[in-house]
Short mmCIF file of C-alpha atoms and ligand atoms in Angstrom, two decimals:
data_model
loop_
_atom_site.label_atom_id
_atom_site.label_comp_id
_atom_site.label_asym_id
_atom_site.label_seq_id
_atom_site.Cartn_x
_atom_site.Cartn_y
_atom_site.Cartn_z
CA MET A 1 -18.03 67.24 -64.47
CA ARG A 2 -14.39 67.11 -63.51
CA ALA A 3 -15.30 66.35 -59.81
CA ARG A 4 -17.35 63.48 -61.12
CA LEU A 5 -14.57 62.17 -63.44
CA ILE A 6 -11.94 62.26 -60.61
CA LEU A 7 -14.71 60.43 -58.36
CA SER A 8 -15.16 57.74 -60.88
CA ILE A 9 -11.42 57.29 -61.25
CA PHE A 10 -11.18 56.81 -57.52
CA LEU A 11 -14.11 54.43 -57.77
CA ALA A 12 -12.53 52.46 -60.41
CA PHE A 13 -9.41 51.97 -58.39
CA GLY A 14 -11.13 51.51 -55.14
CA PHE A 15 -9.16 54.22 -53.41
CA ILE A 16 -12.01 55.56 -51.22
CA GLY A 17 -12.82 53.66 -48.03
CA SER A 18 -16.47 54.12 -48.46
CA VAL A 19 -16.94 52.65 -51.95
CA VAL A 20 -17.88 49.04 -52.43
CA ALA A 21 -14.88 46.91 -53.18
CA LYS A 22 -14.55 44.97 -56.42
CA PRO A 23 -16.47 41.62 -55.82
CA VAL A 24 -14.53 38.60 -55.12
CA THR A 25 -14.79 36.04 -58.09
CA GLU A 26 -15.13 32.27 -57.97
CA ALA A 27 -12.08 32.06 -60.25
CA GLU A 28 -9.89 34.08 -57.79
CA LEU A 29 -10.79 31.72 -55.00
CA ARG A 30 -10.37 28.64 -57.21
CA LYS A 31 -6.85 29.63 -57.96
CA HIS A 32 -5.92 29.62 -54.33
CA VAL A 33 -7.77 26.48 -53.62
CA GLU A 34 -6.09 24.77 -56.46
CA ILE A 35 -2.64 25.55 -55.20
CA LEU A 36 -3.26 24.96 -51.36
CA ALA A 37 -5.24 21.68 -51.96
CA SER A 38 -2.83 20.42 -54.51
CA ASP A 39 -0.96 17.10 -53.99
CA ASP A 40 2.12 19.09 -54.12
CA PHE A 41 1.07 20.73 -50.80
CA GLU A 42 0.70 17.21 -49.31
CA GLY A 43 -2.43 17.94 -47.47
CA ARG A 44 -0.91 20.77 -45.40
CA GLY A 45 -0.02 18.59 -42.34
CA PRO A 46 1.66 20.52 -39.43
CA GLY A 47 5.40 20.17 -39.42
CA THR A 48 5.50 18.80 -42.96
CA GLU A 49 6.96 20.08 -46.18
CA GLY A 50 3.31 20.85 -46.87
CA GLU A 51 3.34 23.32 -44.11
CA ARG A 52 6.50 24.97 -45.37
CA LYS A 53 4.89 25.43 -48.90
CA THR A 54 1.47 26.58 -47.41
CA LEU A 55 3.07 29.25 -45.30
CA ALA A 56 5.28 30.48 -47.90
CA TYR A 57 2.38 30.80 -50.25
CA LEU A 58 0.20 32.62 -47.66
CA GLU A 59 3.14 34.88 -46.76
CA SER A 60 3.59 35.88 -50.32
CA GLN A 61 -0.10 36.52 -50.91
CA TRP A 62 -0.60 38.39 -47.83
CA THR A 63 2.46 40.52 -48.46
CA LYS A 64 0.99 41.32 -51.85
CA ALA A 65 -2.16 42.28 -50.12
CA GLY A 66 -0.26 44.91 -47.95
CA LEU A 67 -0.43 43.01 -44.71
CA LYS A 68 2.52 43.33 -42.47
CA PRO A 69 3.98 40.58 -40.16
CA ALA A 70 2.36 40.98 -36.63
CA ALA A 71 3.36 37.87 -34.54
CA ARG A 72 4.71 39.01 -31.16
CA ASP A 73 8.29 38.76 -32.17
CA GLY A 74 7.65 40.91 -35.23
CA SER A 75 7.88 37.96 -37.75
CA TRP A 76 4.93 36.34 -39.64
CA TYR A 77 4.99 33.41 -37.25
CA GLN A 78 3.91 32.26 -34.00
CA PRO A 79 5.57 29.01 -33.08
CA VAL A 80 3.28 26.25 -31.87
CA ASP A 81 5.04 23.12 -30.31
CA LEU A 82 3.27 19.84 -30.98
CA VAL A 83 3.93 16.29 -30.50
CA ARG A 84 2.74 13.34 -32.73
CA ARG A 85 2.45 9.92 -31.31
CA GLY A 86 1.74 6.52 -32.65
CA PRO A 87 2.26 2.83 -31.66
CA LYS A 88 5.41 0.99 -32.85
CA GLN A 89 5.74 -2.27 -31.00
CA ALA A 90 4.31 -3.45 -27.67
CA THR A 91 4.68 -6.67 -25.71
CA VAL A 92 2.07 -7.09 -23.07
CA GLN A 93 2.17 -10.08 -20.51
CA PHE A 94 -0.48 -10.32 -17.76
CA PHE A 95 -0.05 -12.52 -14.68
CA ALA A 96 -2.68 -13.93 -12.23
CA LYS A 97 -1.35 -15.40 -9.13
CA GLY A 98 2.06 -15.52 -10.54
CA GLU A 99 1.14 -17.40 -13.53
CA LYS A 100 1.40 -16.09 -17.19
CA LEU A 101 -1.88 -15.56 -18.81
CA ARG A 102 -2.47 -16.37 -22.54
CA ILE A 103 -5.04 -13.85 -24.02
CA VAL A 104 -6.60 -14.92 -27.39
CA SER A 105 -7.27 -11.43 -28.65
CA ASP A 106 -5.23 -8.88 -30.61
CA ASP A 107 -7.63 -6.05 -29.86
CA ILE A 108 -5.23 -4.01 -27.74
CA LEU A 109 -3.21 -0.86 -28.84
CA LEU A 110 -0.77 0.91 -26.50
CA VAL A 111 0.98 4.15 -27.05
CA GLY A 112 3.67 5.50 -24.69
CA LYS A 113 4.14 9.15 -23.51
CA GLU A 114 7.85 8.62 -24.34
CA ALA A 115 9.42 6.52 -27.19
CA GLU A 116 10.18 3.69 -24.64
CA TYR A 117 8.22 2.57 -21.75
CA ARG A 118 8.69 -0.41 -19.51
CA ALA A 119 6.88 -1.59 -16.46
CA ASP A 120 7.23 -4.69 -14.47
CA ARG A 121 4.27 -6.26 -12.55
CA LEU A 122 2.05 -3.15 -12.81
CA PRO A 123 -1.18 -3.80 -10.87
CA ALA A 124 -4.41 -3.69 -13.17
CA LEU A 125 -7.60 -2.28 -12.04
CA PHE A 126 -11.04 -2.03 -13.60
CA VAL A 127 -12.40 1.46 -12.82
CA GLY A 128 -15.80 1.29 -14.61
CA HIS A 129 -16.66 4.77 -15.98
CA GLY A 130 -13.81 6.24 -14.05
CA VAL A 131 -15.61 8.64 -11.94
CA ASN A 132 -18.73 8.63 -9.85
CA ALA A 133 -21.92 10.92 -10.01
CA GLN A 134 -19.87 13.59 -8.30
CA GLY A 135 -17.19 13.43 -10.84
CA LYS A 136 -14.76 12.00 -8.47
CA VAL A 137 -12.15 9.32 -9.50
CA VAL A 138 -13.81 5.88 -8.06
CA ALA A 139 -10.64 4.30 -6.70
CA ASP A 140 -6.80 4.79 -5.93
CA VAL A 141 -5.30 4.47 -9.30
CA LYS A 142 -1.92 5.82 -8.37
CA GLY A 143 0.84 3.83 -10.10
CA LYS A 144 -1.64 1.43 -11.60
CA LEU A 145 -3.01 0.45 -15.00
CA ALA A 146 -6.53 1.59 -15.26
CA PHE A 147 -9.17 -0.02 -17.48
CA LEU A 148 -11.82 2.46 -18.39
CA LEU A 149 -15.17 2.04 -20.04
CA ALA A 150 -15.18 4.60 -22.81
CA ASP A 151 -19.07 4.67 -23.01
CA ASP A 152 -21.09 7.28 -21.15
CA ALA A 153 -23.33 6.33 -18.30
CA GLU A 154 -26.45 8.10 -17.16
CA PHE A 155 -25.20 9.05 -13.69
CA LEU A 156 -21.97 10.82 -14.96
CA PRO A 157 -22.09 14.57 -14.57
CA SER A 158 -22.23 16.47 -17.79
CA GLU A 159 -18.51 17.35 -17.92
CA MET A 160 -17.59 13.75 -17.50
CA LYS A 161 -19.70 12.42 -20.35
CA ALA A 162 -16.86 12.61 -22.69
CA SER A 163 -14.37 9.63 -22.05
CA ARG A 164 -11.55 12.10 -22.54
CA ASN A 165 -12.34 14.07 -19.45
CA ARG A 166 -12.57 10.96 -17.45
CA ARG A 167 -9.24 9.68 -18.88
CA LEU A 168 -7.69 12.99 -17.88
CA ALA A 169 -9.09 12.87 -14.36
CA LEU A 170 -7.40 9.33 -13.98
CA VAL A 171 -4.26 10.86 -15.22
CA ASP A 172 -4.58 13.61 -12.57
CA ALA A 173 -5.09 10.98 -9.96
CA GLY A 174 -1.79 9.41 -10.82
CA ALA A 175 -2.54 6.52 -12.99
CA ALA A 176 0.54 4.98 -14.62
CA GLY A 177 -1.60 3.94 -17.53
CA VAL A 178 -5.14 4.30 -18.88
CA VAL A 179 -6.62 1.87 -21.26
CA SER A 180 -10.08 2.66 -22.79
CA ILE A 181 -12.47 -0.13 -23.25
CA SER A 182 -14.31 0.56 -26.73
CA GLY A 183 -18.06 0.48 -26.71
CA GLU A 184 -21.09 1.41 -28.58
CA GLN A 185 -20.35 5.14 -28.76
CA PHE A 186 -16.86 4.59 -30.00
CA ASP A 187 -16.06 1.08 -31.34
CA PHE A 188 -12.63 -0.61 -31.47
CA PRO A 189 -12.21 -0.01 -35.31
CA LEU A 190 -12.69 3.79 -34.59
CA TYR A 191 -10.02 3.60 -31.83
CA ARG A 192 -7.74 1.58 -34.04
CA ARG A 193 -8.00 4.15 -36.86
CA ALA A 194 -7.70 7.15 -34.47
CA ILE A 195 -4.43 5.65 -32.79
CA LEU A 196 -2.88 4.54 -36.12
CA SER A 197 -3.40 7.93 -37.56
CA ARG A 198 -0.76 9.12 -35.06
CA PRO A 199 -2.67 11.94 -33.64
CA ILE A 200 -1.16 15.32 -32.67
CA SER A 201 -1.12 17.02 -29.22
CA TRP A 202 -0.15 20.47 -28.12
CA VAL A 203 3.00 20.23 -25.92
CA ALA A 204 1.59 23.01 -23.59
CA ARG A 205 -1.39 20.91 -22.74
CA ASP A 206 0.00 17.38 -23.22
CA LYS A 207 -1.48 15.74 -20.28
CA ARG A 208 -1.33 11.91 -20.39
CA ALA A 209 -0.35 8.93 -18.57
CA ASP A 210 3.01 7.10 -19.24
CA VAL A 211 1.01 4.65 -21.41
CA GLU A 212 -2.46 4.94 -22.92
CA GLY A 213 -4.40 2.87 -25.47
CA ALA A 214 -7.58 1.02 -26.17
CA VAL A 215 -8.89 -2.52 -25.99
CA SER A 216 -12.17 -4.08 -27.30
CA PRO A 217 -14.82 -5.68 -24.93
CA GLN A 218 -13.85 -8.92 -26.42
CA TYR A 219 -10.35 -8.44 -25.24
CA MET A 220 -11.68 -7.71 -21.72
CA VAL A 221 -13.82 -10.97 -21.88
CA ALA A 222 -10.63 -12.89 -22.72
CA LEU A 223 -8.49 -11.27 -20.02
CA VAL A 224 -10.98 -11.39 -17.25
CA THR A 225 -11.85 -15.09 -18.09
CA ALA A 226 -8.31 -16.12 -18.23
CA ALA A 227 -7.97 -14.71 -14.66
CA GLY A 228 -10.89 -16.77 -13.53
CA GLY A 229 -13.37 -13.77 -13.31
CA ASP A 230 -16.65 -12.95 -14.95
CA TRP A 231 -16.57 -9.83 -17.35
CA ASP A 232 -20.37 -9.49 -17.45
CA LYS A 233 -20.58 -9.18 -13.58
CA LEU A 234 -17.81 -6.66 -13.47
CA ARG A 235 -19.37 -4.71 -16.37
CA ALA A 236 -22.75 -4.78 -14.63
CA ALA A 237 -21.33 -3.68 -11.30
CA ALA A 238 -19.89 -0.57 -12.91
CA ARG A 239 -23.45 0.68 -13.68
CA SER A 240 -24.00 1.44 -10.07
CA THR A 241 -23.61 5.19 -9.01
CA ASP A 242 -21.35 4.31 -5.97
CA TYR A 243 -19.09 1.78 -7.90
CA ALA A 244 -15.62 1.93 -6.38
CA GLY A 245 -13.46 0.10 -8.82
CA GLN A 246 -12.19 -3.44 -8.57
CA SER A 247 -8.72 -4.99 -8.81
CA LEU A 248 -8.52 -7.50 -11.54
CA GLY A 249 -6.21 -9.70 -9.43
CA LEU A 250 -3.77 -9.08 -12.22
CA THR A 251 -0.37 -7.44 -12.81
CA VAL A 252 1.21 -6.81 -16.18
CA ASP A 253 4.63 -6.49 -17.66
CA LEU A 254 4.74 -3.76 -20.42
CA ASN A 255 7.30 -3.07 -22.99
CA VAL A 256 5.95 -0.34 -25.24
CA LEU A 257 7.84 1.23 -28.05
CA SER A 258 6.19 4.32 -29.65
CA ASP A 259 6.77 6.87 -32.37
CA VAL A 260 7.01 10.11 -30.55
CA GLU A 261 7.75 12.96 -32.91
CA PRO A 262 8.09 16.61 -31.71
CA ILE A 263 6.77 19.12 -34.31
CA ARG A 264 7.46 22.70 -34.46
CA SER A 265 4.42 24.26 -36.37
CA ASN A 266 3.19 27.90 -36.84
CA ASN A 267 0.31 30.26 -36.98
CA ILE A 268 0.80 32.91 -39.42
CA ILE A 269 -0.11 36.44 -38.32
CA GLY A 270 -0.41 39.61 -40.38
CA LYS A 271 -1.92 42.91 -39.85
CA PHE A 272 -3.25 46.16 -41.41
CA ALA A 273 -2.33 48.96 -38.93
CA GLY A 274 -5.16 51.13 -38.15
CA ARG A 275 -5.11 55.06 -37.93
CA LYS A 276 -6.31 54.71 -34.17
CA PRO A 277 -4.58 51.69 -32.83
CA ASP A 278 -5.92 52.38 -29.31
CA SER A 279 -9.42 51.87 -30.59
CA GLY A 280 -8.95 48.13 -30.61
CA ALA A 281 -8.61 45.39 -33.35
CA VAL A 282 -10.66 43.16 -35.65
CA VAL A 283 -9.49 39.70 -36.34
CA LEU A 284 -10.14 37.47 -39.19
CA MET A 285 -8.85 33.98 -38.89
CA GLY A 286 -9.00 30.56 -40.44
CA HIS A 287 -6.92 27.32 -40.06
CA TRP A 288 -4.50 26.56 -42.80
CA ASP A 289 -3.80 23.00 -41.69
CA HIS A 290 -5.26 19.74 -42.64
CA PHE A 291 -4.50 16.01 -42.19
CA GLY A 292 -1.55 15.65 -44.60
CA VAL A 293 -0.86 12.21 -45.78
CA CYS A 294 -3.59 10.49 -44.11
CA ARG A 295 -3.90 6.97 -45.55
CA PRO A 296 -1.64 3.90 -45.31
CA GLU A 297 0.85 3.19 -48.10
CA SER A 298 -1.48 0.45 -49.64
CA ASP A 299 -4.03 3.29 -50.55
CA GLU A 300 -4.01 4.68 -53.99
CA ASP A 301 -5.05 8.26 -52.83
CA ARG A 302 -3.16 8.79 -49.69
CA ILE A 303 -3.41 12.74 -49.34
CA CYS A 304 -6.21 14.45 -47.45
CA ASN A 305 -5.92 17.58 -49.49
CA GLY A 306 -8.69 19.58 -47.59
CA ALA A 307 -9.96 21.63 -50.43
CA VAL A 308 -13.19 22.66 -48.70
CA ASP A 309 -11.66 22.13 -45.19
CA ASN A 310 -10.11 24.56 -45.22
CA ALA A 311 -8.23 25.72 -48.38
CA SER A 312 -11.50 27.45 -49.21
CA GLY A 313 -11.30 29.55 -45.99
CA MET A 314 -7.59 30.63 -46.61
CA ALA A 315 -8.58 31.54 -50.11
CA VAL A 316 -11.47 33.74 -48.81
CA LEU A 317 -9.21 35.28 -46.30
CA THR A 318 -6.56 36.00 -48.93
CA GLU A 319 -9.03 37.82 -51.23
CA VAL A 320 -10.52 39.58 -48.44
CA ALA A 321 -7.06 40.87 -47.35
CA LYS A 322 -6.49 42.11 -50.97
CA ARG A 323 -9.71 44.17 -50.84
CA LEU A 324 -9.18 45.62 -47.37
CA GLY A 325 -5.55 46.42 -48.10
CA LYS A 326 -6.69 49.00 -50.51
CA ALA A 327 -8.15 51.34 -47.84
CA LYS A 328 -7.30 52.83 -44.46
CA PHE A 329 -9.03 51.93 -41.32
CA ASP A 330 -9.36 53.12 -37.67
CA ARG A 331 -8.78 49.87 -35.90
CA ASP A 332 -5.98 47.29 -36.67
CA ILE A 333 -7.22 44.42 -38.75
CA TYR A 334 -5.33 41.08 -38.00
CA PHE A 335 -5.27 38.02 -40.29
CA ILE A 336 -4.45 34.86 -38.57
CA GLY A 337 -3.99 31.44 -40.30
CA THR A 338 -4.01 28.84 -37.48
CA THR A 339 -2.27 25.43 -37.28
CA ALA A 340 -3.47 22.09 -36.01
CA GLU A 341 -7.24 23.06 -35.84
CA GLU A 342 -7.98 19.58 -36.90
CA TYR A 343 -6.26 18.22 -33.75
CA GLY A 344 -8.52 20.25 -31.30
CA LEU A 345 -8.31 24.01 -32.29
CA ILE A 346 -4.63 23.97 -31.06
CA GLY A 347 -3.35 26.96 -33.08
CA ALA A 348 -6.26 29.11 -32.09
CA ARG A 349 -5.84 28.05 -28.42
CA ALA A 350 -2.11 28.92 -28.58
CA PHE A 351 -3.14 32.38 -30.11
CA ALA A 352 -5.56 32.89 -27.28
CA ALA A 353 -2.99 31.88 -24.64
CA ASP A 354 -0.45 34.15 -25.99
CA PRO A 355 -2.04 36.71 -28.19
CA ALA A 356 -0.37 38.99 -30.62
CA VAL A 357 -2.82 41.63 -29.70
CA ALA A 358 -4.50 41.93 -26.13
CA LEU A 359 -7.64 39.83 -25.96
CA ASP A 360 -9.58 42.82 -24.42
CA GLN A 361 -8.55 44.84 -27.31
CA ILE A 362 -10.31 42.53 -29.77
CA LYS A 363 -13.71 43.92 -30.83
CA VAL A 364 -14.65 40.86 -32.93
CA VAL A 365 -13.06 37.65 -34.25
CA LEU A 366 -14.51 36.40 -37.58
CA ASN A 367 -13.57 32.81 -38.22
CA VAL A 368 -13.75 31.39 -41.75
CA ASP A 369 -13.88 27.64 -42.18
CA THR A 370 -15.34 25.12 -44.72
CA VAL A 371 -16.90 27.83 -46.80
CA ALA A 372 -16.97 25.83 -50.24
CA ILE A 373 -20.38 24.23 -49.49
CA ALA A 374 -23.19 26.62 -50.36
CA PRO A 375 -24.16 27.93 -53.83
CA LYS A 376 -24.66 31.52 -54.75
CA GLY A 377 -27.75 33.03 -53.21
CA ALA A 378 -27.44 31.11 -49.88
CA LYS A 379 -28.79 32.67 -46.66
CA VAL A 380 -26.37 33.92 -43.92
CA ALA A 381 -26.04 31.93 -40.73
CA ILE A 382 -24.23 32.82 -37.70
CA ILE A 383 -22.31 30.39 -35.53
CA GLY A 384 -22.34 32.10 -32.22
CA ARG A 385 -25.72 33.73 -32.66
CA GLY A 386 -27.04 35.12 -29.46
CA LYS A 387 -23.62 34.79 -27.76
CA THR A 388 -22.47 38.30 -28.65
CA ASP A 389 -24.40 41.56 -29.16
CA LEU A 390 -23.10 41.69 -32.67
CA ASP A 391 -25.82 39.65 -34.38
CA ALA A 392 -27.89 42.82 -35.58
CA ASP A 393 -24.76 44.55 -36.92
CA VAL A 394 -23.84 41.46 -39.02
CA GLU A 395 -27.44 41.06 -40.23
CA ALA A 396 -27.61 44.82 -41.18
CA ILE A 397 -24.32 44.40 -43.32
CA ALA A 398 -25.56 41.14 -44.95
CA ARG A 399 -28.82 42.79 -45.87
CA LYS A 400 -26.92 45.65 -47.45
CA LEU A 401 -25.26 42.96 -49.77
CA LYS A 402 -28.78 41.59 -50.52
CA ARG A 403 -28.17 38.53 -48.54
CA LYS A 404 -31.13 36.80 -46.77
CA ILE A 405 -30.62 35.77 -43.13
CA GLU A 406 -31.09 32.40 -41.56
CA PRO A 407 -32.69 33.38 -38.15
CA SER A 408 -32.36 30.12 -36.26
CA THR A 409 -29.58 29.15 -33.93
CA ASP A 410 -29.27 25.73 -35.49
CA ALA A 411 -25.77 26.37 -36.70
CA ASN A 412 -24.58 26.93 -33.03
CA ALA A 413 -24.35 23.07 -32.98
CA PHE A 414 -20.90 23.73 -34.54
CA LEU A 415 -19.83 26.44 -32.00
CA GLN A 416 -17.28 24.25 -30.20
CA ARG A 417 -16.10 22.69 -33.52
CA GLN A 418 -14.46 25.82 -34.97
CA ASP A 419 -11.28 27.94 -34.00
CA GLY A 420 -13.56 30.89 -32.78
CA TRP A 421 -14.42 28.85 -29.78
CA ALA A 422 -10.93 29.19 -28.40
CA LEU A 423 -11.71 33.01 -28.27
CA THR A 424 -15.31 32.62 -27.15
CA GLU A 425 -13.92 30.68 -24.23
CA LYS A 426 -11.87 33.66 -23.24
CA ASN A 427 -14.80 35.99 -23.61
CA VAL A 428 -13.72 37.45 -26.76
CA PRO A 429 -16.72 38.01 -29.17
CA ALA A 430 -16.21 35.54 -31.95
CA LEU A 431 -18.55 34.59 -34.83
CA MET A 432 -18.44 32.52 -37.89
CA VAL A 433 -20.71 34.02 -40.43
CA GLY A 434 -21.60 32.73 -43.91
CA GLY A 435 -23.70 30.52 -46.13
CA SER A 436 -22.22 27.02 -45.56
CA PHE A 437 -23.94 26.74 -42.20
CA ALA A 438 -27.37 28.07 -43.34
CA ASP A 439 -28.35 24.96 -45.10
CA LEU A 440 -27.34 22.14 -42.61
CA GLY A 441 -28.61 19.38 -44.98
CA LYS A 442 -25.97 20.27 -47.53
CA LEU A 443 -23.37 20.45 -44.76
CA GLU A 444 -24.15 17.26 -43.26
CA ALA A 445 -24.05 15.49 -46.73
CA PHE A 446 -20.45 16.77 -46.91
CA LEU A 447 -19.64 15.86 -43.41
CA LYS A 448 -20.99 12.36 -44.10
CA THR A 449 -19.01 11.80 -47.28
CA ASP A 450 -15.72 13.57 -48.50
CA TYR A 451 -15.09 15.29 -45.16
CA HIS A 452 -11.54 14.55 -43.58
CA GLY A 453 -10.83 12.05 -46.31
CA PRO A 454 -8.88 12.00 -49.56
CA LYS A 455 -12.04 13.06 -51.56
CA ASP A 456 -12.12 16.58 -50.12
CA GLU A 457 -9.97 17.67 -52.94
CA VAL A 458 -10.15 19.97 -56.01
CA VAL A 459 -12.86 18.82 -58.39
CA ASP A 460 -14.54 20.82 -61.27
CA THR A 461 -17.85 20.78 -59.23
CA LEU A 462 -16.21 22.49 -56.14
CA GLN A 463 -18.86 24.89 -55.07
CA LEU A 464 -17.27 28.39 -54.77
CA GLY A 465 -20.35 30.49 -55.47
CA GLY A 466 -21.41 30.95 -51.81
CA ALA A 467 -17.70 31.33 -50.94
CA ALA A 468 -17.29 34.33 -53.08
CA GLU A 469 -20.43 35.84 -51.60
CA ASP A 470 -19.06 35.15 -48.17
CA ALA A 471 -15.81 36.85 -49.15
CA ASP A 472 -17.65 39.91 -50.13
CA LEU A 473 -19.51 39.92 -46.87
CA HIS A 474 -16.37 39.70 -44.84
CA VAL A 475 -14.77 42.62 -46.75
CA GLU A 476 -17.83 44.65 -45.64
CA LEU A 477 -17.73 43.17 -42.09
CA GLY A 478 -14.10 44.06 -41.79
CA ARG A 479 -14.71 47.61 -43.03
CA TYR A 480 -17.66 48.02 -40.65
CA PHE A 481 -16.10 46.68 -37.42
CA ALA A 482 -12.72 48.51 -38.08
CA ASP A 483 -14.64 51.76 -38.41
CA THR A 484 -14.92 53.67 -35.16
CA ARG A 485 -17.73 55.97 -36.29
CA LYS A 486 -19.69 53.01 -37.53
CA TYR A 487 -19.17 50.28 -34.94
CA LYS A 488 -19.05 51.52 -31.31
CA PRO A 489 -18.92 48.70 -28.92
CA LYS A 490 -21.94 49.02 -26.47
CA LYS A 491 -19.52 48.80 -23.52
CA ALA A 492 -16.04 47.64 -22.82
CA GLU A 493 -16.19 43.83 -23.29
CA LYS A 494 -15.34 42.45 -19.80
CA GLY A 495 -16.09 39.56 -17.57
CA THR A 496 -18.90 37.20 -18.19
CA GLY A 497 -19.60 37.74 -21.86
CA GLU A 498 -23.26 37.69 -21.24
ZN1 ZN B 1 -11.53 19.60 -40.42
#
């Protein structure tokens, strides 16, 4: 009797590693989401007052959970240097045969690498799709302004389908400027919106020409016609696989003033020290950032609060930490909140480039993003299914919690759109596990409506049923992968990741 009484006391307080932790409730998650996605946190933009509040909140919650600061310098924070750029004012004057041209179109937006950029009589060149079928830059662009068709072409090699990579190839080849000509895949209003949103880049990978920007096809018609040429002919010639670019017979004077704002942002990193630190580490991660004040002053609701994306994930991580903090584990368990995921997984890439724990020590990364989509009872999908040898382990844990499994690899469509990818790229086994990606119809409905806009905010109908179940699942996954008797990696992870 006595033994049982003591055991039940232990059970009640959750002191024994092997007992099931107290389930995470929707109310607990909602509390965090309401704070992180409140207008007071200004949409959690990197480098803003919203970042300061977000990190202070997470630090206090994670400290309560028992996590200890674990960035490389012993603090909670890994600094990540960013730069935000947007257009301010530009004068653009083209010349043909020494004569000033008048272009009747305003569809041009230019942003400098530095705050002030001036160039006189810069030669202008039309480079078609920028590279040929072999992926080589089509012409000598050194010191010139290259006009690049953003649209994909059939002959382009797969790694050059994205106009971003062709732009970078032109920068590598020494182009002074690259101007993307909008097309069907990405039209000028989209470019305008993207450029005016003043996107953020990672200083460590900030490769760009002195001046970059976009024009509409109508602008090209006006420009080429004013110079006495025929845009349709130029455009048609660029379809040929051996197109070698063409001088536009133009030079241009540019005076481009830009907003260039350096930003110091941070990943937040904490850990539970394991009893056998040599046995490796488990990493749970999610991005804390969102788009901040994302709409012009004229809009009534200007804040992209990011309740689903990704206050929900940070809420889940925080409650998982509170459960895991009540027990001891063999392996270290790291918790990482990343910055600037929304601008290309920047914080996660910064962690992968300069990790607080050696990458070959990481047994698994579990990323948690956009979890407030599915209701209670959702199946468990795995982003990264088939890419590691961990699927069976994850499924067994999920089944233990009476969760059903989504067996397809459909969710892998999101593989490269989540922070785990920054680790997958470095051959670290990384998964995203949960209900949100099991019903892609529900997910797509969110992506097509409130996603990345001011309407992704705290509402009464915010769906946290699935998130609570996913939180419980991550508690069990953390316990399992951190236990050297339960989870024994098949072999030292090395090399190909096959
Ligand atoms: Zn997002």
